[in-house]
mmCIF file of C-alpha atoms and ligand atoms in Angstrom:
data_model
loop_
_atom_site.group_PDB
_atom_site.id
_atom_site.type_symbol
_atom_site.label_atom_id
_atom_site.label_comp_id
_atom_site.label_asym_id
_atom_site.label_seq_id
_atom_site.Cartn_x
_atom_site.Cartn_y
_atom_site.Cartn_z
ATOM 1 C CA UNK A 1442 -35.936 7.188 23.443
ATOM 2 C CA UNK A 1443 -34.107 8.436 26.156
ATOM 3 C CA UNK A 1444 -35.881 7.453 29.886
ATOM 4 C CA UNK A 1445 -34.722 7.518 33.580
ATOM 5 C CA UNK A 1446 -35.456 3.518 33.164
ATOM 6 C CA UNK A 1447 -33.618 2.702 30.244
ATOM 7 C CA UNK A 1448 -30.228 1.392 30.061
ATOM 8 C CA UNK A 1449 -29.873 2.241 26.207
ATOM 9 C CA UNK A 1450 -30.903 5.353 24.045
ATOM 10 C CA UNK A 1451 -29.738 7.147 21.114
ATOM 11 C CA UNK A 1452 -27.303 10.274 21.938
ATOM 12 C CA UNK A 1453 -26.500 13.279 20.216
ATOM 13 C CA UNK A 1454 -24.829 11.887 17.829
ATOM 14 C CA UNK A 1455 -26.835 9.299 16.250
ATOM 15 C CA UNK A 1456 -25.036 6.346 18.138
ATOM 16 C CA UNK A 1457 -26.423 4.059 20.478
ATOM 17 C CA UNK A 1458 -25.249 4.683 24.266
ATOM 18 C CA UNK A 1459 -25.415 1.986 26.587
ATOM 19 C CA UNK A 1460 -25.174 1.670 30.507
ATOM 20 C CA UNK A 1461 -22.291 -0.314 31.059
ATOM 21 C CA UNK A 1462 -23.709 -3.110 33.088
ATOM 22 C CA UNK A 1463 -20.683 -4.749 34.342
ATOM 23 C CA UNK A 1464 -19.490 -2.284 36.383
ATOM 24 C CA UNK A 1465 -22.506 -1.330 38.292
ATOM 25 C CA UNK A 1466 -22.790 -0.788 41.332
ATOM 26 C CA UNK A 1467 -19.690 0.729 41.833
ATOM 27 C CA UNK A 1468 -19.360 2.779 38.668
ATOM 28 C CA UNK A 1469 -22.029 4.414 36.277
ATOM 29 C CA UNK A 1470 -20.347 4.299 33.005
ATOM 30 C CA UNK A 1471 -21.824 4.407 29.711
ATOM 31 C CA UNK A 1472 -20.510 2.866 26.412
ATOM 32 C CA UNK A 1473 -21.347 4.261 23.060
ATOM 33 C CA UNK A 1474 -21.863 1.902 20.179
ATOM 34 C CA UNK A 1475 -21.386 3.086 16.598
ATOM 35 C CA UNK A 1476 -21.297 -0.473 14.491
ATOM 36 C CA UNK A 1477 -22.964 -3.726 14.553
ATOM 37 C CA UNK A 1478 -20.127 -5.763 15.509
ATOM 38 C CA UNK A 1479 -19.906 -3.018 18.591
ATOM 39 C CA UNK A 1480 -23.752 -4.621 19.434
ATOM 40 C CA UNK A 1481 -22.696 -8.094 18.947
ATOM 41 C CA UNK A 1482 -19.462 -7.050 21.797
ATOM 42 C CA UNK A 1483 -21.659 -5.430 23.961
ATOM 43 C CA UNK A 1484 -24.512 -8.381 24.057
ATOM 44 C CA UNK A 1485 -21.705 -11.108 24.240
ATOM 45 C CA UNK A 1486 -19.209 -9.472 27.049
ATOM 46 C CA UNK A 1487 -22.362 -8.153 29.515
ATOM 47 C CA UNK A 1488 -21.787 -4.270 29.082
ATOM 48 C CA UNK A 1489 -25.943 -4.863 28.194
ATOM 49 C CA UNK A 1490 -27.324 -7.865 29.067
ATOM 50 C CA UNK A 1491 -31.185 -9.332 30.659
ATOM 51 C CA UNK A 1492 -33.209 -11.016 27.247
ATOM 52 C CA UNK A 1493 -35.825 -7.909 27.130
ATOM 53 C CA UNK A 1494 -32.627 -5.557 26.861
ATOM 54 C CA UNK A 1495 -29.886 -7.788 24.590
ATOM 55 C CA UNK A 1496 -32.877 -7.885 22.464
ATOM 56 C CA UNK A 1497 -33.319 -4.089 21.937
ATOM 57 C CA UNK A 1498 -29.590 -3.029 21.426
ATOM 58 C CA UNK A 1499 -29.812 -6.416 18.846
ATOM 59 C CA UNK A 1500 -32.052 -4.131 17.229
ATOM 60 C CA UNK A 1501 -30.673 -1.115 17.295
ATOM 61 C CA UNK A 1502 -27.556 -2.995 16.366
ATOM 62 C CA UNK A 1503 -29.227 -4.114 12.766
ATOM 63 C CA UNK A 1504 -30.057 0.112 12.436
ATOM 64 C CA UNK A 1505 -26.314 0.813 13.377
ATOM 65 C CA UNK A 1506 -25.490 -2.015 10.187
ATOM 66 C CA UNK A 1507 -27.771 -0.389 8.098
ATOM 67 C CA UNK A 1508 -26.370 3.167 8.483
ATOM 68 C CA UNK A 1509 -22.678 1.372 7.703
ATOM 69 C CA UNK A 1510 -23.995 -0.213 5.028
ATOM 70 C CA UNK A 1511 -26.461 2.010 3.577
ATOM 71 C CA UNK A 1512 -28.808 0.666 0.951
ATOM 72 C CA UNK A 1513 -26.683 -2.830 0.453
ATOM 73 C CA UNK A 1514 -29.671 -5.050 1.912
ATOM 74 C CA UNK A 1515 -28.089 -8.342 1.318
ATOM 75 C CA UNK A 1516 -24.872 -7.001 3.382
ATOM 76 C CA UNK A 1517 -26.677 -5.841 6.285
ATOM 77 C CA UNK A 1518 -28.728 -9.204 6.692
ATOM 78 C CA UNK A 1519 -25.674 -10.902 6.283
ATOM 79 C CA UNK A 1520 -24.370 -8.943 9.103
ATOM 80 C CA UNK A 1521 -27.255 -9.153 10.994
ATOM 81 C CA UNK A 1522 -26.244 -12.987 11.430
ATOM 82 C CA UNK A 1523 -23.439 -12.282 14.051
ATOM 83 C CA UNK A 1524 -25.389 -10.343 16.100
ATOM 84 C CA UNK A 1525 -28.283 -12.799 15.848
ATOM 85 C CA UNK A 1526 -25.533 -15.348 17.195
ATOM 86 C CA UNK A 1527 -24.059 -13.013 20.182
ATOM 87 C CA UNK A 1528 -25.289 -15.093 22.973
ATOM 88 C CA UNK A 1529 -27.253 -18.509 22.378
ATOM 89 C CA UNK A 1530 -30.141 -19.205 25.281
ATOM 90 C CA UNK A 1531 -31.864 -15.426 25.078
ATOM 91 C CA UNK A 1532 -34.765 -15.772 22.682
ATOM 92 C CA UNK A 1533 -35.530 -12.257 22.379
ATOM 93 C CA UNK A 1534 -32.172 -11.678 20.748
ATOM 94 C CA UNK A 1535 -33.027 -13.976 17.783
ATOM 95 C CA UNK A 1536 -36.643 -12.491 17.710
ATOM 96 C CA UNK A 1537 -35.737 -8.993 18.037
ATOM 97 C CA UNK A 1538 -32.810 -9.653 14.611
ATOM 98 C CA UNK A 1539 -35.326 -11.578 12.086
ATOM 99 C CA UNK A 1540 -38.122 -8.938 12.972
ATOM 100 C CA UNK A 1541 -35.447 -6.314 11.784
ATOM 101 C CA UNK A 1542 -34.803 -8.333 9.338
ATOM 102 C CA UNK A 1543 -37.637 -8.436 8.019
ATOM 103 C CA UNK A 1544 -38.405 -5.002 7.834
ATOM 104 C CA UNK A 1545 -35.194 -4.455 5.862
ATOM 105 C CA UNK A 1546 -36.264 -6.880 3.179
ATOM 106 C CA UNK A 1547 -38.860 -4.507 2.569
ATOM 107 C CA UNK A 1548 -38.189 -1.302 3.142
ATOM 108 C CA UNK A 1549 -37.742 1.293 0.538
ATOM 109 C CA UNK A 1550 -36.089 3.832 3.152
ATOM 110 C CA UNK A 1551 -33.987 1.041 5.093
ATOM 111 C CA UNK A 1552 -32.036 3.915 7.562
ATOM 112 C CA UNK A 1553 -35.404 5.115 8.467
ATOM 113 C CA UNK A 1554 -37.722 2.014 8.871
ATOM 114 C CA UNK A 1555 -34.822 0.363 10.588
ATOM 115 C CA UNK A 1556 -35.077 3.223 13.373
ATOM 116 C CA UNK A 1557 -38.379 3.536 13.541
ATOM 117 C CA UNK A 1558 -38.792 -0.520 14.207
ATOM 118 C CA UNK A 1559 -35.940 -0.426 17.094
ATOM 119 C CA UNK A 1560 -37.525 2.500 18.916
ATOM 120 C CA UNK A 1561 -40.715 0.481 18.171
ATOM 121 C CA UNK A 1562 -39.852 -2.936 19.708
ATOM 122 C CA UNK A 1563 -38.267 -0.849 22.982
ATOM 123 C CA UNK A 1564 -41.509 1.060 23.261
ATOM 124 C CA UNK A 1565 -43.476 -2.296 23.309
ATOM 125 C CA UNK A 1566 -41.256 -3.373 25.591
ATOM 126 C CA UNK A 1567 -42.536 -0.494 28.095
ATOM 127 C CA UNK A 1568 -46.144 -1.743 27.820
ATOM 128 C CA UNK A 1569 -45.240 -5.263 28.135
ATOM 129 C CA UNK A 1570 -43.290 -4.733 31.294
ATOM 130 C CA UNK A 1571 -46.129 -2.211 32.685
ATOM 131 C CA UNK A 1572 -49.040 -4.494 32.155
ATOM 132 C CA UNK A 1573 -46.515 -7.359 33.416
ATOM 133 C CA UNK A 1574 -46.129 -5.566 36.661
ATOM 134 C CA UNK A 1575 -50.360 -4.867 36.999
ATOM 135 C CA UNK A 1576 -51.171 -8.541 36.839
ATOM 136 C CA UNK A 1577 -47.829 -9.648 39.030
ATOM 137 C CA UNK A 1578 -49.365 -6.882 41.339
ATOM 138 C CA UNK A 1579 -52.976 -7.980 41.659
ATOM 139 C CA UNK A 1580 -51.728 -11.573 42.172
ATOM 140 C CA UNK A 1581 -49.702 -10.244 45.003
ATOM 141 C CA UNK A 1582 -52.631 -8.669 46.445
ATOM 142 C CA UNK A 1583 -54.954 -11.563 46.278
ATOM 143 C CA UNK A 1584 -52.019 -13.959 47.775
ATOM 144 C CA UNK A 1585 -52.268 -11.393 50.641
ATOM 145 C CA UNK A 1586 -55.764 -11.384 51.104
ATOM 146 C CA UNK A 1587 -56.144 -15.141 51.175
ATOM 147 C CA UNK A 1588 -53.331 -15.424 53.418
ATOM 148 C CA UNK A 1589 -54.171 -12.156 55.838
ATOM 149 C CA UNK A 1590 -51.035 -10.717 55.463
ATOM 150 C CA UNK A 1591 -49.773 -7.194 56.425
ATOM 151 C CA UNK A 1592 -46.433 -7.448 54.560
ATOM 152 C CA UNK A 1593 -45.076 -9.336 52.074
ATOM 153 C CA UNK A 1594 -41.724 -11.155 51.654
ATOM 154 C CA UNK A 1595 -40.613 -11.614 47.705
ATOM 155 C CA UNK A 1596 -37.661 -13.882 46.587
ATOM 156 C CA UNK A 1597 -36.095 -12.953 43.012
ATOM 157 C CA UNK A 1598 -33.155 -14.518 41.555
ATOM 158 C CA UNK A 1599 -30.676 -12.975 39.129
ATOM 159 C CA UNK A 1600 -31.644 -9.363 37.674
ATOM 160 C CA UNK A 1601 -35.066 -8.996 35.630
ATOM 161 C CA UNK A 1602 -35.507 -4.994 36.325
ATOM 162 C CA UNK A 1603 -35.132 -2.077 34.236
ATOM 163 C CA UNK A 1604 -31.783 -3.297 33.500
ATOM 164 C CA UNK A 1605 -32.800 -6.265 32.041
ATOM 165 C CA UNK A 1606 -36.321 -5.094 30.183
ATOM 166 C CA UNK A 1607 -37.268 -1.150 30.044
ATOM 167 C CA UNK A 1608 -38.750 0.242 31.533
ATOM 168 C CA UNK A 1609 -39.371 -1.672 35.167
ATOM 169 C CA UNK A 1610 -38.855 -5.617 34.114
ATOM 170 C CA UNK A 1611 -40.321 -8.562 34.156
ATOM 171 C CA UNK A 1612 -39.828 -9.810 37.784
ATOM 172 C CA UNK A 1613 -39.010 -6.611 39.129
ATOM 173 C CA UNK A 1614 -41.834 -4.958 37.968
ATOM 174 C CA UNK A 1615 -45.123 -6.220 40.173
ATOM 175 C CA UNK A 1616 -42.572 -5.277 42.957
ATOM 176 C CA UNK A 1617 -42.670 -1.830 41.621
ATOM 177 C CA UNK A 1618 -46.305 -1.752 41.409
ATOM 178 C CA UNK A 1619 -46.488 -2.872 44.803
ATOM 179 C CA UNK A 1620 -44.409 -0.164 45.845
ATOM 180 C CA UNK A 1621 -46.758 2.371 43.749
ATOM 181 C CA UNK A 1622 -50.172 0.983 45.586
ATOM 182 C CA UNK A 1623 -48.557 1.112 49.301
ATOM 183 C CA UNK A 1624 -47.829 -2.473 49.731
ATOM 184 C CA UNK A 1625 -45.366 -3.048 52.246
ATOM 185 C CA UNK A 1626 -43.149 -5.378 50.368
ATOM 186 C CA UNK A 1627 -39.834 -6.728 51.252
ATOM 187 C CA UNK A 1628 -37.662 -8.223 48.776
ATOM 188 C CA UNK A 1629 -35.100 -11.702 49.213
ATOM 189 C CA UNK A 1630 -32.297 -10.868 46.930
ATOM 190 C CA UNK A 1631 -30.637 -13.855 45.932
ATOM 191 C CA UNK A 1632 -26.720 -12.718 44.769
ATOM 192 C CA UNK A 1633 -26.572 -14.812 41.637
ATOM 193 C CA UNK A 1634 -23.148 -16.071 41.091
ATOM 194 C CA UNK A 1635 -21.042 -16.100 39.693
ATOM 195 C CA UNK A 1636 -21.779 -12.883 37.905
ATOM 196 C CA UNK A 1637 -23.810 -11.734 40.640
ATOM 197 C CA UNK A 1638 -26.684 -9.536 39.049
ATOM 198 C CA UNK A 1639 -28.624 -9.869 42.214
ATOM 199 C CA UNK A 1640 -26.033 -8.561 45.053
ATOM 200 C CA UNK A 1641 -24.918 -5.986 42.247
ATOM 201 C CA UNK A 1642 -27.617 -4.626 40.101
ATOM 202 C CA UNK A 1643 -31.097 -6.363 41.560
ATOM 203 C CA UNK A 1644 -29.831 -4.250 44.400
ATOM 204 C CA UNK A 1645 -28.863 -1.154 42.812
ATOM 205 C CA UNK A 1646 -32.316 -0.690 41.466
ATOM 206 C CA UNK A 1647 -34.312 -1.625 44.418
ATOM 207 C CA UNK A 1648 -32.435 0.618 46.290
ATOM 208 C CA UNK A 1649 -32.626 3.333 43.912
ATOM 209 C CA UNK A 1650 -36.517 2.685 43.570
ATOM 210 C CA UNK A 1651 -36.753 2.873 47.755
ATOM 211 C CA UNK A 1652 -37.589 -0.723 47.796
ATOM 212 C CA UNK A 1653 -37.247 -3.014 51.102
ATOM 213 C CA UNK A 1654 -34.706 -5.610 50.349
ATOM 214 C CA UNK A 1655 -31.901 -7.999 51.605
ATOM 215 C CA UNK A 1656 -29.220 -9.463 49.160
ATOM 216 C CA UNK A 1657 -28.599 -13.241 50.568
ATOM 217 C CA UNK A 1658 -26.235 -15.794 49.656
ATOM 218 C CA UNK A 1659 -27.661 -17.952 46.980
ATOM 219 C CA UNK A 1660 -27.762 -21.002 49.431
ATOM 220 C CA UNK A 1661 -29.951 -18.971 51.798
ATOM 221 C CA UNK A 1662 -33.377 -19.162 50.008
ATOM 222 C CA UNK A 1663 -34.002 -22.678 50.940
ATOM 223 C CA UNK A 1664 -33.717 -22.216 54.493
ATOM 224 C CA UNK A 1665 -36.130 -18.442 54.711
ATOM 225 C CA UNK A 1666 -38.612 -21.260 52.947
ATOM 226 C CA UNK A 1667 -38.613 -23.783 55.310
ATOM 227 C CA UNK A 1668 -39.404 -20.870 57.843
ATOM 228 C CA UNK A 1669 -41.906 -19.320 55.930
ATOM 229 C CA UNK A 1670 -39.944 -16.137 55.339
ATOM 230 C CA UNK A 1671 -41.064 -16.064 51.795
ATOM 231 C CA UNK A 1672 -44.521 -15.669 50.344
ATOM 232 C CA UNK A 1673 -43.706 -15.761 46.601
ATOM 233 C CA UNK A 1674 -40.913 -16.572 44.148
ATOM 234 C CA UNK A 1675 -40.462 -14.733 41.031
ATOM 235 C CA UNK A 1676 -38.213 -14.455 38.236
ATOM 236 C CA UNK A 1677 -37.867 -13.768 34.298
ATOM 237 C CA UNK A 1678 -37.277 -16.104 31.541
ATOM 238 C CA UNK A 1679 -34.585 -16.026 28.802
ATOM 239 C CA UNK A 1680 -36.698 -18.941 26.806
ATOM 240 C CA UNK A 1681 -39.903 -20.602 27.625
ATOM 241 C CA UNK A 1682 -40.917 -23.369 25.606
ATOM 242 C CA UNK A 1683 -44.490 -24.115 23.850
ATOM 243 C CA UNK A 1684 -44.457 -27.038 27.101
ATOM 244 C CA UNK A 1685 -43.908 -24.278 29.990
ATOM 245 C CA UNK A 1686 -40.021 -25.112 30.934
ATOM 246 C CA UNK A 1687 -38.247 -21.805 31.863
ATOM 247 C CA UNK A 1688 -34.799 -21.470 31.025
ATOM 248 C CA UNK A 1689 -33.352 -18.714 33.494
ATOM 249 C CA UNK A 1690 -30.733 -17.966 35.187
ATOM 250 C CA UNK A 1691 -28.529 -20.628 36.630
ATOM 251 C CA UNK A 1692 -29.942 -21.427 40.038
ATOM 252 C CA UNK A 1693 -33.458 -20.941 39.116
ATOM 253 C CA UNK A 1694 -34.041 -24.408 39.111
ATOM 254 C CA UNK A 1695 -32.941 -25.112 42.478
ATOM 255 C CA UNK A 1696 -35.593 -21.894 43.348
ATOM 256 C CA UNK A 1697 -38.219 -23.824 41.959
ATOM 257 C CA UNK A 1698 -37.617 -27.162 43.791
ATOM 258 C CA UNK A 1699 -37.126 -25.605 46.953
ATOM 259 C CA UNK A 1700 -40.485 -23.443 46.337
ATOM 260 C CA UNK A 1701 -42.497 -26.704 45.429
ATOM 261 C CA UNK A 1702 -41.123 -28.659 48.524
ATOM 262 C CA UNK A 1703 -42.298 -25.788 50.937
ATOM 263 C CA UNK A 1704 -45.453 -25.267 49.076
ATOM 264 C CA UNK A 1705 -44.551 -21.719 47.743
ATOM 265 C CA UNK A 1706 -45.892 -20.312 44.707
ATOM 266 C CA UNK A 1707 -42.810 -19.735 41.988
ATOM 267 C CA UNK A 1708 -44.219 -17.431 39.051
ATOM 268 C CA UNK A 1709 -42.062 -16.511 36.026
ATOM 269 C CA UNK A 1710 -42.736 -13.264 34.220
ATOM 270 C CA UNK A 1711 -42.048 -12.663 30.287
ATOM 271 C CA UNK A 1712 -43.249 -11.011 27.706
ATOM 272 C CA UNK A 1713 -44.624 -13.035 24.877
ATOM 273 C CA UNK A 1714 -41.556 -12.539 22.562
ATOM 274 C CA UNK A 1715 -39.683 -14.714 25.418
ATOM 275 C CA UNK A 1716 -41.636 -18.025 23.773
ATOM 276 C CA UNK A 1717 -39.917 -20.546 22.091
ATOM 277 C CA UNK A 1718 -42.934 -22.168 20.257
ATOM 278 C CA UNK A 1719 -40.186 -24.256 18.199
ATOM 279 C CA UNK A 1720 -39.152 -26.519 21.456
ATOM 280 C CA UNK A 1721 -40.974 -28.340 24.427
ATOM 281 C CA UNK A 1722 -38.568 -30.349 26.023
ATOM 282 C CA UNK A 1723 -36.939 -27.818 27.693
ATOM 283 C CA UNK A 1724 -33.845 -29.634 29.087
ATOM 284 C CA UNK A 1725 -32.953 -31.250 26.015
ATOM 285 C CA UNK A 1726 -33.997 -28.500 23.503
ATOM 286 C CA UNK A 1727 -32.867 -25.609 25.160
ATOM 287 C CA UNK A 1728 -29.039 -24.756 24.093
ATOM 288 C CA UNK A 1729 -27.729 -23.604 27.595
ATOM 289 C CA UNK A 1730 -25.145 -20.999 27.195
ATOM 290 C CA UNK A 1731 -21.224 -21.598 28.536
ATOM 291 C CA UNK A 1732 -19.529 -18.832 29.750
ATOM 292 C CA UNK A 1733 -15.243 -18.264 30.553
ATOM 293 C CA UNK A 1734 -14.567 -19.692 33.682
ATOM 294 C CA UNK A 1735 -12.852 -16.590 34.476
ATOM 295 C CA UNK A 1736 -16.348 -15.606 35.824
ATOM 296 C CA UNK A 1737 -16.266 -17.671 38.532
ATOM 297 C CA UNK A 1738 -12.809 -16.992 39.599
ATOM 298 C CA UNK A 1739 -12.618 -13.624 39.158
ATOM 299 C CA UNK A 1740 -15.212 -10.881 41.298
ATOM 300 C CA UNK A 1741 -15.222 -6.891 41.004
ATOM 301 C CA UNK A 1742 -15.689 -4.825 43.729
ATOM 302 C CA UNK A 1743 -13.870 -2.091 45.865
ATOM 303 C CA UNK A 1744 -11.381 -2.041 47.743
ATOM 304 C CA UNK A 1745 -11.411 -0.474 51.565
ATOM 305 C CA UNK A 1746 -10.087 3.003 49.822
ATOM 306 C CA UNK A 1747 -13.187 2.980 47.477
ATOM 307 C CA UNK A 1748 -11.030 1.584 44.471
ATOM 308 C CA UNK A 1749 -12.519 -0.565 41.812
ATOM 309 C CA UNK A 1750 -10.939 -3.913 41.865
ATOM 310 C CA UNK A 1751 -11.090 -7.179 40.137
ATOM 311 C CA UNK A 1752 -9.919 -10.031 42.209
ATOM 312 C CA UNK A 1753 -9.334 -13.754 41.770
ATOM 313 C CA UNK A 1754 -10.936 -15.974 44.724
ATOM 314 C CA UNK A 1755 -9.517 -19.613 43.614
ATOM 315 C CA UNK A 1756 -6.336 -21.226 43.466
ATOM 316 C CA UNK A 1757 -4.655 -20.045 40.319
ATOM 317 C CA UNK A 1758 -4.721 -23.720 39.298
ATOM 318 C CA UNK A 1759 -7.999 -25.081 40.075
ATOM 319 C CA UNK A 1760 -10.233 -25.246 37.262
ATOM 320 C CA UNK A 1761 -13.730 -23.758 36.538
ATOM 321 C CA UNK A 1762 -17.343 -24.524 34.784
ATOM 322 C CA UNK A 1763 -19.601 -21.579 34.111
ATOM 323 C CA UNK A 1764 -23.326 -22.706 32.974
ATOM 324 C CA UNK A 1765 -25.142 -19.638 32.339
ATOM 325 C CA UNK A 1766 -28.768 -20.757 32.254
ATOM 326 C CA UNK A 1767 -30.370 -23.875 33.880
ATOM 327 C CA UNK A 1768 -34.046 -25.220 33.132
ATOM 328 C CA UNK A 1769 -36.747 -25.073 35.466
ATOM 329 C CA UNK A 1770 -39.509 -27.734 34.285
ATOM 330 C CA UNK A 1771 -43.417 -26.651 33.881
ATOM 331 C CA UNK A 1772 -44.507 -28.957 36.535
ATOM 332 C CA UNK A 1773 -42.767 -26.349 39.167
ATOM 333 C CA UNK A 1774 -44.170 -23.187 37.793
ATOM 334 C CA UNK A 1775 -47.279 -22.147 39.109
ATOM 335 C CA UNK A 1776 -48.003 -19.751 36.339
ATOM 336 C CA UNK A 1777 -46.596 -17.267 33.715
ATOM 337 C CA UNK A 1778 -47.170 -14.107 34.064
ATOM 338 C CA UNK A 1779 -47.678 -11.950 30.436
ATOM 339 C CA UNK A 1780 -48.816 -9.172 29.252
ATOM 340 C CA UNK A 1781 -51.641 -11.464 27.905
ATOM 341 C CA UNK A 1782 -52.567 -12.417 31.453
ATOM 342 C CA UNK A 1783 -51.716 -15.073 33.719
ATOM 343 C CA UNK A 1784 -50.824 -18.235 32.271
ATOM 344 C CA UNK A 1785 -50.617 -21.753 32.929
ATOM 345 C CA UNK A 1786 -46.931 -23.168 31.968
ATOM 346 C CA UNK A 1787 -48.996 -26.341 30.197
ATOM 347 C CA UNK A 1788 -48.784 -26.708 25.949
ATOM 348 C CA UNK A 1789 -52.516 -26.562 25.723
ATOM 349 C CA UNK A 1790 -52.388 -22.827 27.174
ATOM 350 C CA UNK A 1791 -49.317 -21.580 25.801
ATOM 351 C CA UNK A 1792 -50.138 -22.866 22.051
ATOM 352 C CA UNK A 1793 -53.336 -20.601 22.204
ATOM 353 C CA UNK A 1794 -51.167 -17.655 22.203
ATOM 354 C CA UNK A 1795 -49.122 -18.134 19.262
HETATM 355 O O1 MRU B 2926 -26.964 -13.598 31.804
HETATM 356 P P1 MRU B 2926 -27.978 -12.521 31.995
HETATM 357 O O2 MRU B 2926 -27.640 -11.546 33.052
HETATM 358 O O3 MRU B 2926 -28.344 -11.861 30.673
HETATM 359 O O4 MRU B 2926 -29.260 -13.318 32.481
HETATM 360 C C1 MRU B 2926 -30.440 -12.615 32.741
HETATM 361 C C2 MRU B 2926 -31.517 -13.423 33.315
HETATM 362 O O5 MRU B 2926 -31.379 -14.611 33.542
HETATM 363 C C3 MRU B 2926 -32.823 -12.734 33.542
HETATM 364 O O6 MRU B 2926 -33.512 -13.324 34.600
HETATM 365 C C4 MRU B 2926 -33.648 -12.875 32.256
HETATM 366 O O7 MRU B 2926 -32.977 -12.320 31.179
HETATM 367 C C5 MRU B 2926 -35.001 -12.344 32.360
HETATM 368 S S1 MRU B 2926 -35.116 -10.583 32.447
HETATM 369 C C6 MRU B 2926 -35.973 -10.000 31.117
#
């Protein structure tokens, strides 16, 4: 279980240890989880977050219910429920629970089926994110043949790396492929307020991976567009729908329209357990997830003696509105890129691979 690329493994003890995701860059911390309701705090307050990864410690948080709850099936399901509900617009979440679910339902040996199926979704999630990366990779390439380019300038939005789906991503990971064949790739990294997974883990990875890249106000992508600074747009996908609209997050949208204006192909990567085949309509199916409005007024960092700090940037009376996911329509996706190959974002396409 344990990996250099995973933000979540099982220590010494049995528990489930966690990178503590909202206080990178600055701090490496870890936080161990020993309950369920510990894996619904952790998905709902960002110590974990990125759908690929709230999905696996979802599923290692139905194992941590059934070792509190030993053999008492119809108490650990029951459980399951709040964890299921953590945090709304992430479809992996929901899909990681009922497939736990239903393994409990019928398993004979619940402690160790439930184990083996966690460790079995994350391990999926490896190949997923490595055959993810290949095809992102070759499309890369052939972009760069057709064009005659000698380097290439990516533009990602929010965090879909390692953090966000072990072991390399979604988005992230045809950058580290291109990194892998030689590819001299350069990397727009948009900041992503108001949480700001770009500027402070999108960052943190790239540079840990040796990767090219500049953080940028989230305004800025527009403008490196319009002067052909960027080649490609990628990002993840929280929920796609059987239609091809990509709920991401917030901002994505605005990505997309400035990509389409400017004549820039904007790719989303997933794996297929990121699928909604329940909803189409994207902007009026997809429930879009609120968050406090303290996230907007309030930013971490450090201070000029190296000192963690959380600060407030707004008037202490102005109020705030925190939409954590907006809806980028299939018309302005040029394709979806899955383990299953590249695919259009059009219902005929996406229906074949239910
Ligand atoms: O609110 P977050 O940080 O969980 O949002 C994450 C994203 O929007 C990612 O782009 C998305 O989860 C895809 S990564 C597998």
């Amino acid at each position: 279980m344990n990996g250099k690329y995973r933000p979540l493994w099982l220590n010494k003890n049995g528990d489930l240890e966690v990178l503590d995701q909202r206080y990178l860059p600055h701090e490496e911390l870890t936080r161990v989880l020993k309950t369920g309701d510990d894996a619904t705090e952790a998905i709902s307050d960002m110590t974990v977050r990125g759908a690929g990864v709230i999905g696996n410690v979802a599923a290692f948080g139905v194992y941590l219910l059934a070792r509190e709850f030993e053999n008492n099936k119809d108490k650990i399901i029951q459980e399951s429920a709040k964890i299921r509900a953590s945090r709304p617009t992430a479809v992996n979440l929901m899909w990681a629970v009922d497939r736990m679910v239903e393994v409990i339902k019928n398993s004979n040996d619940i402690l160790k089926d439930a184990k083996a199926e966690a460790i079995k979704i994350c391990d999926e999630d490896v190949k997923r994110s490595e055959t993810i990366g290949k095809i992102g990779c070759d499309i890369i390439e052939d972009i760069m043949r057709k064009k005659n380019l000698k380097n290439f300038n990516i533009l990602t939005h929010c965090n879909a790396g390692w953090l966000a789906i072990i072991d390399s991503g979604t988005a992230l990971a045809p950058i580290y492929e291109a990194k892998k064949r030689g590819i001299d790739i350069h990397v727009w990294v948009d900041e992503t307020r108001p949480r700001n997974q770009g500027a402070n883990l999108t960052s943190w990875e790239l540079l840990d991976a040796g990767v090219n890249h500049t953080i940028i106000a989230d305004n800025t992508g527009g403008h490196l567009m319009q002067h052909e600074m960027v080649d490609m747009v990628i990002t993840g996908a929280d929920r796609v729908t059987r239609c091809g609209d990509a709920a991401n997050k917030i901002g994505t949208y605005l990505k997309a329209l400035s990509a389409k204006d400017n004549n820039i192909p904007f790719y989303i990567a997933l794996p297929l357990s990121t699928f909604d085949f329940e909803s189409c309509d994207g902007v009026k199916e997809i429930e879009i997830e609120m968050r406090s409005e303290d996230e907007v007024h309030i930013m971490r960092g450090i201070d000029s003696n190296g000192k963690p700090q959380d600060i407030r940037i707004t008037p202490k009376d102005s109020k705030a509105i925190n939409y954590g996911f907006d809806v980028t329509p299939a018309r302005l996706i040029t394709g979806l890129i899955t383990e299953a190959g590249l695919i259009e974002a059009d219902e005929n396409e996406i229906k074949k691979l239910k």
